[in-house]
Short mmCIF file of C-alpha atoms in Angstrom, two decimals:
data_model
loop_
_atom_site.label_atom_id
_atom_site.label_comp_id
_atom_site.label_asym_id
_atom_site.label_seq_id
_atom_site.Cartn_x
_atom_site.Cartn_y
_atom_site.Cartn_z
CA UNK A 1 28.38 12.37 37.47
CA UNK A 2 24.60 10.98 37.86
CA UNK A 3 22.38 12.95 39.80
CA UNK A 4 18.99 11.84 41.16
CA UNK A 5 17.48 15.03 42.79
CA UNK A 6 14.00 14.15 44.73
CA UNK A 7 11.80 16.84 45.50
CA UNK A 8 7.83 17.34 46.65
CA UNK A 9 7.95 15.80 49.81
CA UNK A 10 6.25 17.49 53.13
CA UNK A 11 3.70 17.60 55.84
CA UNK A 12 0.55 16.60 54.59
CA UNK A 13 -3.00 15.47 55.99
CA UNK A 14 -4.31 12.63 55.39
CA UNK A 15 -6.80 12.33 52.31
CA UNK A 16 -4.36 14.78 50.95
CA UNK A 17 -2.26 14.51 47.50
CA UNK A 18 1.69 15.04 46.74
CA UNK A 19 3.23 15.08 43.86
CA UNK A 20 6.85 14.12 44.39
CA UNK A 21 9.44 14.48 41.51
CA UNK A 22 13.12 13.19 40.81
CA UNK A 23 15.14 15.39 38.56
CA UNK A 24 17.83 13.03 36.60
CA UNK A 25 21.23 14.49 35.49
CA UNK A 26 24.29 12.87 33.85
CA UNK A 27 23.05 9.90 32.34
CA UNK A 28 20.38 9.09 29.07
CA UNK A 29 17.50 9.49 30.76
CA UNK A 30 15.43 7.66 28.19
CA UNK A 31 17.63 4.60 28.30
CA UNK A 32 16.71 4.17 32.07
CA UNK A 33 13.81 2.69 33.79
CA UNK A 34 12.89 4.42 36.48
CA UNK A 35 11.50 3.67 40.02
CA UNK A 36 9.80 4.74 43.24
CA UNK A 37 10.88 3.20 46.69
CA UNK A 38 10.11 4.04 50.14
CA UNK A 39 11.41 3.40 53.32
CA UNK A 40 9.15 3.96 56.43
CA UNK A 41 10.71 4.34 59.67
CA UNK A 42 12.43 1.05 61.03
CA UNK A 43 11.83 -0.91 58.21
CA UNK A 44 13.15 -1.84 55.13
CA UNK A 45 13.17 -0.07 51.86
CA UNK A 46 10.16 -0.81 49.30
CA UNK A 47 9.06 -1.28 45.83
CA UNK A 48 6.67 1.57 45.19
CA UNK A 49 5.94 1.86 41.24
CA UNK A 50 8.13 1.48 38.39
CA UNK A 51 8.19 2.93 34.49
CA UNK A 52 9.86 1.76 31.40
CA UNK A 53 12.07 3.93 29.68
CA UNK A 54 9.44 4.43 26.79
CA UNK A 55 6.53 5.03 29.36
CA UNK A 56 4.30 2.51 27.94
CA UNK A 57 4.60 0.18 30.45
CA UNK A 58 3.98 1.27 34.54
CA UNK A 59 4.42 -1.41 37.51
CA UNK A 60 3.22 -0.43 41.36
CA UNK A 61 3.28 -2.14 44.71
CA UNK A 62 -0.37 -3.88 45.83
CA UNK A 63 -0.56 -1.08 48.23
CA UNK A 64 0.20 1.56 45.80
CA UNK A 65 -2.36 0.80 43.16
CA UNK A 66 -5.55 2.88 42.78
CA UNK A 67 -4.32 6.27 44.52
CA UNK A 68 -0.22 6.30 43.16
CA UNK A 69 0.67 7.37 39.64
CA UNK A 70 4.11 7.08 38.24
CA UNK A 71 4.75 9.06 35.14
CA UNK A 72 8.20 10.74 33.01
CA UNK A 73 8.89 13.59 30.91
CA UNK A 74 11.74 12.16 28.88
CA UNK A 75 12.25 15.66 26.92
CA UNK A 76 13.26 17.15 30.99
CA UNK A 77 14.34 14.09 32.27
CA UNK A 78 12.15 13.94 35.28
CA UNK A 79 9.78 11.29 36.72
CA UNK A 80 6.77 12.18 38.72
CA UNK A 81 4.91 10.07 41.65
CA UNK A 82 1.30 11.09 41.90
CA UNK A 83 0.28 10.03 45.28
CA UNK A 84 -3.51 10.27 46.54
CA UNK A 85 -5.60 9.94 49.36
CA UNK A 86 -2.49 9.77 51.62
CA UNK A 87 -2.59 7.70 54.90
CA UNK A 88 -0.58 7.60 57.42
CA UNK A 89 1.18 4.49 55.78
CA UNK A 90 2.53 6.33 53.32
CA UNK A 91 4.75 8.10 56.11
CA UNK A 92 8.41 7.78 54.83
CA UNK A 93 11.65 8.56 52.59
CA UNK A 94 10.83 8.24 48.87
CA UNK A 95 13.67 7.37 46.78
CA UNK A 96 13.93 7.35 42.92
CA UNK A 97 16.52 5.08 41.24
CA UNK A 98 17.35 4.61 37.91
CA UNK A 99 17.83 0.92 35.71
CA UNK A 100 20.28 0.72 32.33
CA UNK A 101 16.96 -0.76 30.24
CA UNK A 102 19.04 -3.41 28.30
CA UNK A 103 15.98 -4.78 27.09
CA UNK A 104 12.51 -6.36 27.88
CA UNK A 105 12.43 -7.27 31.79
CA UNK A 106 9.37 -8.89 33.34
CA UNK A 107 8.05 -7.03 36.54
CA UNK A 108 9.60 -8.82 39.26
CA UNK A 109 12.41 -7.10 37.82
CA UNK A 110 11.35 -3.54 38.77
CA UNK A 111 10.28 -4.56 42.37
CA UNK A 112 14.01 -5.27 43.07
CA UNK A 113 16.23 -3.19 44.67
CA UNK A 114 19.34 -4.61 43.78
CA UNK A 115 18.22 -4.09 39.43
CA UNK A 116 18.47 -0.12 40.12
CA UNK A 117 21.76 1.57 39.00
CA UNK A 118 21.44 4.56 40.84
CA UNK A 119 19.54 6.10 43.78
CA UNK A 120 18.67 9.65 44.78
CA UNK A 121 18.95 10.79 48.38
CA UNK A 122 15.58 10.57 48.80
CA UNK A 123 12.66 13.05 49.77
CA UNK A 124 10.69 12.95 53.29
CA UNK A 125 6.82 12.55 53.18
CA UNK A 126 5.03 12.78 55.95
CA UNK A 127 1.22 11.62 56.77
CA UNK A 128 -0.75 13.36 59.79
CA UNK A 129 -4.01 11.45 61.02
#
């Protein structure tokens, strides 16, 4: 059974960091691409960043780049989310997902939802002004 466990989330000021992480079990980890969504409240859910299974290769949202950083540790199956200088934007449920890597995918692949095998349940992040 796959398990996507999301954890890191909280309360946090703005200008403050977080550094969420999604814990992958029963799968290959490093045959999956993994990715970062978010869903703020009453709207839709988002493309955030994306990585390769390899790591080489790291895709983000316009509003993510500059202050997120996506990374994985394929030897403990994790992937990280770095996220900086929080705003209140950034208020919302982060989700990790993981994508079968079948082979070379151009980015637009990443940014959609529909690609992603599984999902985790998601972790809450919250941005005071």
């Amino acid at each position: 059974q796959v398990q996507l466990v999301e954890s890191g989330g909280g309360l946090v000021q703005a200008g403050g960091s977080l550094r969420l992480s999604c814990a992958a079990s029963g799968l290959t980890f490093r045959d999956y691409a993994m990715g970062w969504f978010r869903q703020a409240p009453g709207k839709e859910r988002e493309f955030v960043a994306a990585i390769i299974r390899s790591g080489l290769n790291t895709y983000y949202a316009d509003s993510a780049k500059g202050r997120f950083s996506i990374s994985r540790d394929n030897a403990k199956n994790t992937v990280y989310l770095q996220i900086n200088m929080l705003k209140p934007e950034d208020t919302g449920v982060y989700y990790c997902a993981a994508d079968y890597q079948r082979g070379y995918y151009s980015e637009s692949h990443y940014r959609r939802i529909d690609e992603y095998d599984y999902w985790g349940q998601g972790t809450q992040v919250t941005v005071s002004s």
